Coordinates of C-alpha atoms and ligand atoms in Angstrom, one line a residue:
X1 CA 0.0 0.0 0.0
X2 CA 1.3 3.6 -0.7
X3 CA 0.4 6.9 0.0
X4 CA 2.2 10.1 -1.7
X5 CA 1.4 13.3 -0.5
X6 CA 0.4 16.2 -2.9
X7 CA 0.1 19.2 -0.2
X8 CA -2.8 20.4 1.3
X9 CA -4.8 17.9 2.0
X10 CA -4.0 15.7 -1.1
X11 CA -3.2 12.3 -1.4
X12 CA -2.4 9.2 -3.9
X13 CA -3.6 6.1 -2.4
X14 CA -2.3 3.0 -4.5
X15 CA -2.6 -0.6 -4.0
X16 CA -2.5 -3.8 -6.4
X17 CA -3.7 -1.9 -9.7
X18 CA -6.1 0.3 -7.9
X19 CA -5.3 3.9 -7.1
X20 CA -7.7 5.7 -5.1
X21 CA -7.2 9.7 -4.9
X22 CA -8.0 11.9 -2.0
X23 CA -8.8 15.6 -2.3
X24 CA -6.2 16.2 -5.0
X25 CA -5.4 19.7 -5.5
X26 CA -2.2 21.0 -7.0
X27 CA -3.3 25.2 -7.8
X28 CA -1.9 26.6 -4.4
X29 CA -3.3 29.5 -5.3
X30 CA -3.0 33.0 -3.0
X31 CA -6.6 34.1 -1.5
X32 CA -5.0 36.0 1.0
X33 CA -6.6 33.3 3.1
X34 CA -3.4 33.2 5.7
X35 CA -2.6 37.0 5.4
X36 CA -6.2 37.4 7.3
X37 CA -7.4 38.8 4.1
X38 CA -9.2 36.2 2.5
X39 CA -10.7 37.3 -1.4
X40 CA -14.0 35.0 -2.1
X41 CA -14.0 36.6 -5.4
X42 CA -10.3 35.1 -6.2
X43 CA -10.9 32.8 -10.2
X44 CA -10.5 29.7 -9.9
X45 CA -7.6 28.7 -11.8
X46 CA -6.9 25.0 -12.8
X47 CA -3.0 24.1 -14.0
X48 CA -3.7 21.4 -16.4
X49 CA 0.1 21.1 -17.2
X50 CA 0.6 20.6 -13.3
X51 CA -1.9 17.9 -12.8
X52 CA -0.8 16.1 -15.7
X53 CA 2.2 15.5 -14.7
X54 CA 1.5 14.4 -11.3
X55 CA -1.6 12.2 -12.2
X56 CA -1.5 9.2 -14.7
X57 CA -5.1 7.1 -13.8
X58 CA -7.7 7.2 -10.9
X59 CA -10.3 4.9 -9.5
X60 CA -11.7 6.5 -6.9
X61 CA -11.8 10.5 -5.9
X62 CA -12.9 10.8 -2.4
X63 CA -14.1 14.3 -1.6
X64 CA -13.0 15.1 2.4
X65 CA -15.3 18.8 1.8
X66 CA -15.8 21.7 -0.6
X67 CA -13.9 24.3 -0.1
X68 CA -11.5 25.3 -3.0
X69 CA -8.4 23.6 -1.8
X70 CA -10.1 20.2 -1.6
X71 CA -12.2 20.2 -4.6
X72 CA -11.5 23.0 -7.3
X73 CA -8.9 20.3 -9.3
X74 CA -11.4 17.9 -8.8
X75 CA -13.7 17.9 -12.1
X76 CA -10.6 18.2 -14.4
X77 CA -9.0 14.9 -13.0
X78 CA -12.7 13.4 -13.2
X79 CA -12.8 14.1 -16.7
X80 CA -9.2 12.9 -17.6
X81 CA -9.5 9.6 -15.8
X82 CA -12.8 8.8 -15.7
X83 CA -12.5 8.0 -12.1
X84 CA -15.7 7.4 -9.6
X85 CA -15.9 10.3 -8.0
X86 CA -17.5 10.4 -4.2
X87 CA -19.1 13.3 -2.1
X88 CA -22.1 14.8 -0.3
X89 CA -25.2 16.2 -2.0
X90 CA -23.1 19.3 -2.7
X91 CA -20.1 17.8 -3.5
X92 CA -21.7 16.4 -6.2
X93 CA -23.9 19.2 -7.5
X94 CA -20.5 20.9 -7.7
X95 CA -19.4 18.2 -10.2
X96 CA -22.5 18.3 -12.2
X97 CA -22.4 21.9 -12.9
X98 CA -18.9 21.4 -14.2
X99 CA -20.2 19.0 -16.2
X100 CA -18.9 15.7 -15.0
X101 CA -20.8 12.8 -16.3
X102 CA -23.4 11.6 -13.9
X103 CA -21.9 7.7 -14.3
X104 CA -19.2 8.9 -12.6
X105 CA -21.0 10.6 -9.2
X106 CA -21.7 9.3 -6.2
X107 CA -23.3 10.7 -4.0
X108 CA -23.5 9.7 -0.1
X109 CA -24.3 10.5 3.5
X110 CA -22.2 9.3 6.1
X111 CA -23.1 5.8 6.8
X112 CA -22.6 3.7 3.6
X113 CA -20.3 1.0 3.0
X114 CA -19.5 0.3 -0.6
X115 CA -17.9 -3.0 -1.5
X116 CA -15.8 -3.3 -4.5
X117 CA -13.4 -5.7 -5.7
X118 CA -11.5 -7.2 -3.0
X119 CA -11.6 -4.0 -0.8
X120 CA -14.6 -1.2 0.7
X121 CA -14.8 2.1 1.1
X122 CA -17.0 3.3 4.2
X123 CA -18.2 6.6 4.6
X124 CA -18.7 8.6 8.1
X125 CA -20.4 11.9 8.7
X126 CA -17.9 14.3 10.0
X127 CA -17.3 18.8 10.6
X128 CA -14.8 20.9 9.0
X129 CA -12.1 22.6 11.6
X130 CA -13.3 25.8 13.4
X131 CA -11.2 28.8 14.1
X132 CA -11.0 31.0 17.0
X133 CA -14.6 32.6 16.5
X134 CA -16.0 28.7 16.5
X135 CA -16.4 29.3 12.6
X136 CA -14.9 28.4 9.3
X137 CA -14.9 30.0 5.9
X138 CA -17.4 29.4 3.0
X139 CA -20.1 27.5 4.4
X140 CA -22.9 26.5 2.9
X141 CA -24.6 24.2 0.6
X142 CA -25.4 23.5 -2.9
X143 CA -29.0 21.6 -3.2
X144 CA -29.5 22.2 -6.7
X145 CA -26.8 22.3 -9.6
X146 CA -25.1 25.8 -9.4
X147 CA -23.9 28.1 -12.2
X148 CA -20.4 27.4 -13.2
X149 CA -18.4 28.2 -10.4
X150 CA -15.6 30.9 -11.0
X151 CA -14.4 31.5 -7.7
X152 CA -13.1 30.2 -4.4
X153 CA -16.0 31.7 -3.0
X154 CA -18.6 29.5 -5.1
X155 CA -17.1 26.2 -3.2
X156 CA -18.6 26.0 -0.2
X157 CA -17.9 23.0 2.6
X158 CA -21.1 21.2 1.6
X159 CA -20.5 19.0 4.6
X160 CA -17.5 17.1 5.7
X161 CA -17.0 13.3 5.1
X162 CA -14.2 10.8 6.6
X163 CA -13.5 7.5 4.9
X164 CA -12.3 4.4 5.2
X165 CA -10.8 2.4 3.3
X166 CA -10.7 -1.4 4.2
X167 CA -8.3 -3.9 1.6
X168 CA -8.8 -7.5 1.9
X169 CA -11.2 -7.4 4.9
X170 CA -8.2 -6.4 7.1
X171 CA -5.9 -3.6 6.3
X172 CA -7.8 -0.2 7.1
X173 CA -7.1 3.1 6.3
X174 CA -8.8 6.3 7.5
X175 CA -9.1 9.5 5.9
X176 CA -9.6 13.1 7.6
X177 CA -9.6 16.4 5.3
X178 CA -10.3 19.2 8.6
X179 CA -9.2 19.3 12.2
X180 CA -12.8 18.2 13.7
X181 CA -14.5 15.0 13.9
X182 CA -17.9 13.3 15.5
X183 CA -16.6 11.3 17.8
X184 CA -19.5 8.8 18.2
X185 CA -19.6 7.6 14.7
X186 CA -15.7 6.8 14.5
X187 CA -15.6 5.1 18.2
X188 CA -14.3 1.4 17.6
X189 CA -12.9 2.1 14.4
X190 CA -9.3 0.3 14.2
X191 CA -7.4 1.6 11.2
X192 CA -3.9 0.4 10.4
X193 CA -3.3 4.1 8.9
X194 CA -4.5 7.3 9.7
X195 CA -4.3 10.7 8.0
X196 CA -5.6 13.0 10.3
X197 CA -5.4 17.0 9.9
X198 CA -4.5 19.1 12.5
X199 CA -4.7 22.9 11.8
X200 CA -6.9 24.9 14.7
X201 CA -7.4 21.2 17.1
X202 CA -6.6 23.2 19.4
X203 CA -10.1 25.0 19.2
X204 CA -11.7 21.3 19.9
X205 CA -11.9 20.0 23.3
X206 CA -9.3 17.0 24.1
X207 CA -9.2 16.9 20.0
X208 CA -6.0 14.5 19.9
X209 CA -6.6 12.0 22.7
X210 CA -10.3 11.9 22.6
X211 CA -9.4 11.1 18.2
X212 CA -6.7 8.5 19.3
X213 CA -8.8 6.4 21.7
X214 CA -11.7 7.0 19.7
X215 CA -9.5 5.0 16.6
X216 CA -7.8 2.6 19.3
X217 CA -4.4 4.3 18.9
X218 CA -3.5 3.7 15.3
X219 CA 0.0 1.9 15.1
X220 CA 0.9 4.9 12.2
X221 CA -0.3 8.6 11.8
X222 CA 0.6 10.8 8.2
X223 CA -0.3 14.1 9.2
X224 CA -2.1 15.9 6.4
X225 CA -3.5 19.5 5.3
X226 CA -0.4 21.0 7.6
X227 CA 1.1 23.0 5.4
X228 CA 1.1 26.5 3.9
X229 CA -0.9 25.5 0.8
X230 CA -0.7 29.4 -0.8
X231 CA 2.8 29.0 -1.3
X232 CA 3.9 27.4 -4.3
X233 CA 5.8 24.1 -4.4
X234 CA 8.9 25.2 -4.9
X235 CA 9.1 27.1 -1.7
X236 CA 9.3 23.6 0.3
X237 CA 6.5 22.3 2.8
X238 CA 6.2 24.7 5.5
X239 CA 3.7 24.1 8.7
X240 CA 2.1 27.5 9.6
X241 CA 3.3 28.5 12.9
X242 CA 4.2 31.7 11.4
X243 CA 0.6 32.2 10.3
X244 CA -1.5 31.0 13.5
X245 CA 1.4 30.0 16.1
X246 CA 0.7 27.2 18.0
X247 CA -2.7 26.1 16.0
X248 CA -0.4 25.8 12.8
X249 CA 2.6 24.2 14.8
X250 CA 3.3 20.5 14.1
X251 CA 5.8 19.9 16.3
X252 CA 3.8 20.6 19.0
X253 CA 0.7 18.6 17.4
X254 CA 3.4 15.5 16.7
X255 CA 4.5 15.8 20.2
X256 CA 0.8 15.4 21.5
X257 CA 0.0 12.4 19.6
X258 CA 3.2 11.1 21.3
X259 CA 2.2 12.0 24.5
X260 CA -0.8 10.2 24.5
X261 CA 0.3 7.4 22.4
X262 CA 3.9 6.4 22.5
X263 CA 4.0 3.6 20.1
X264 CA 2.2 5.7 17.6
X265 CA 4.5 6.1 14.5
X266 CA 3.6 9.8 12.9
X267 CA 5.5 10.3 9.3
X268 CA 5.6 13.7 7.8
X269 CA 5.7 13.3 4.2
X270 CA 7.6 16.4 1.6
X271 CA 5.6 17.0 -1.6
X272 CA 5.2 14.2 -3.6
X273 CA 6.7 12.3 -1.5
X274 CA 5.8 8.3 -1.1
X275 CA 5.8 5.9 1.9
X276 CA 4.9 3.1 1.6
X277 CA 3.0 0.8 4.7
Ligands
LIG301 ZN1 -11.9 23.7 4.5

């Protein structure tokens, strides 16, 4: 099994000949979003050439939520690979109004558990991250396909999702895009492999060892959606302590998880980097 990290909150999940992709999203694109200026009226811009080069096929998209640096690559990889793509009600008007073909949508609660060959994909209602006021930015939903959107603005949260992926009825992996969770609908879950997103936990009560017991200590942790995802790649990964101090620390976040769970492995992946478990 191997994961490489794309930044943000993106991720290449690949096992046998299947490759399952998680909130890919390779634009990076300044909003002003971590200079406390944040522009909803910033284009959308899609780097065709970028995503190209980093993505050759797709099975499965998983949508974590709808905000612009989870989904706005989204319908162009769709397209290209032909991939299933999976998401809330809004999720998926999102993809209809950029015309992905409906064969391709699917569109769930929080609950299911789809079975496909040899492995499953579970899905489990879940919240975005909150900041200091107790709110995020761009909420909302989409009920109805919307006009074209052209702007971060247009791509609202639409609901959180986690998923799980299970391969060969034993090897689980679990999949958070925000810093929040519902605690009663992931309690007893036992993944091998856990991507779990940090930014603003510290707004959540007991977020880390209330997640950990909740997920029976998972043997390895990959940190995800840590970085500074309005600088471009070139400038290096960087965690955003300088933007939000301790909330965008993960030192401090790593150091948590191994407070509370010593023989919990956490890897921090670079860009494009792969491990494999
Ligand atoms: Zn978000």
């Amino acid at each position: 099994m191997n994961f490489k990290w794309f930044g943000t909150d993106g991720w290449e999940i690949s096992f046998g000949n299947r490759t399952i992709l998680f909130d890919p999203y390779f634009q990076r694109i300044p909003t002003g979003f971590f200079a406390g200026k944040f522009n909803p009226t910033t284009p959308i811009q899609v780097n065709e050439t970028v995503i190209d080069q980093h993505i050759k096929k797709a099975d499965h998209i998983l949508i974590g939520h709808g905000h612009w640096d989870h989904i706005a690559d989204i319908p162009f990889i769709a397209k290209k690979t032909g991939a299933m793509v999976i998401g809330s009600e809004t999720h998926a008007n999102l993809m209809r109004a950029y015309g992905v073909p409906e064969g391709q949508i699917v569109q769930v609660k929080g609950g299911e558990n789809m079975k496909f060959d040899g492995y499953t994909i579970e899905v489990f209602p879940s919240l975005h991250s909150m900041g200091p006021t107790k709110k995020f930015a761009v909420p909302g939903h989409r009920i109805s396909v919307p006009e074209l959107p052209k702007t971060v603005g247009e791509l609202p949260e639409g609901d959180t999702l986690i998923y799980l992926i299970t391969i060969g009825g034993k090897f689980r992996v679990f999949l958070m895009s925000s810093a929040n969770y519902v605690e009663r609908a992931l309690n007893g879950l036992k993944p091998d492999v856990a991507l779990v997103a940090s930014i603003f936990s510290n707004q959540i009560h007991d977020f880390t060892p209330r997640l950990l017991d909740a997920l029976n200590r998972p043997p390895l942790i990959l940190p995800t959606h840590w970085d500074n995802f309005e600088r471009p790649f070139s400038d290096g990964a960087h965690d955003l302590r300088d933007v939000f101090g301790d909330a965008g620390n993960l030192d401090l976040w790593v150091r948590d998880v191994k407070q509370h769970s010593p023989n919990t492995k956490v890897v921090v992946l670079d860009f494009f980097q792969s491990y494999a478990a």
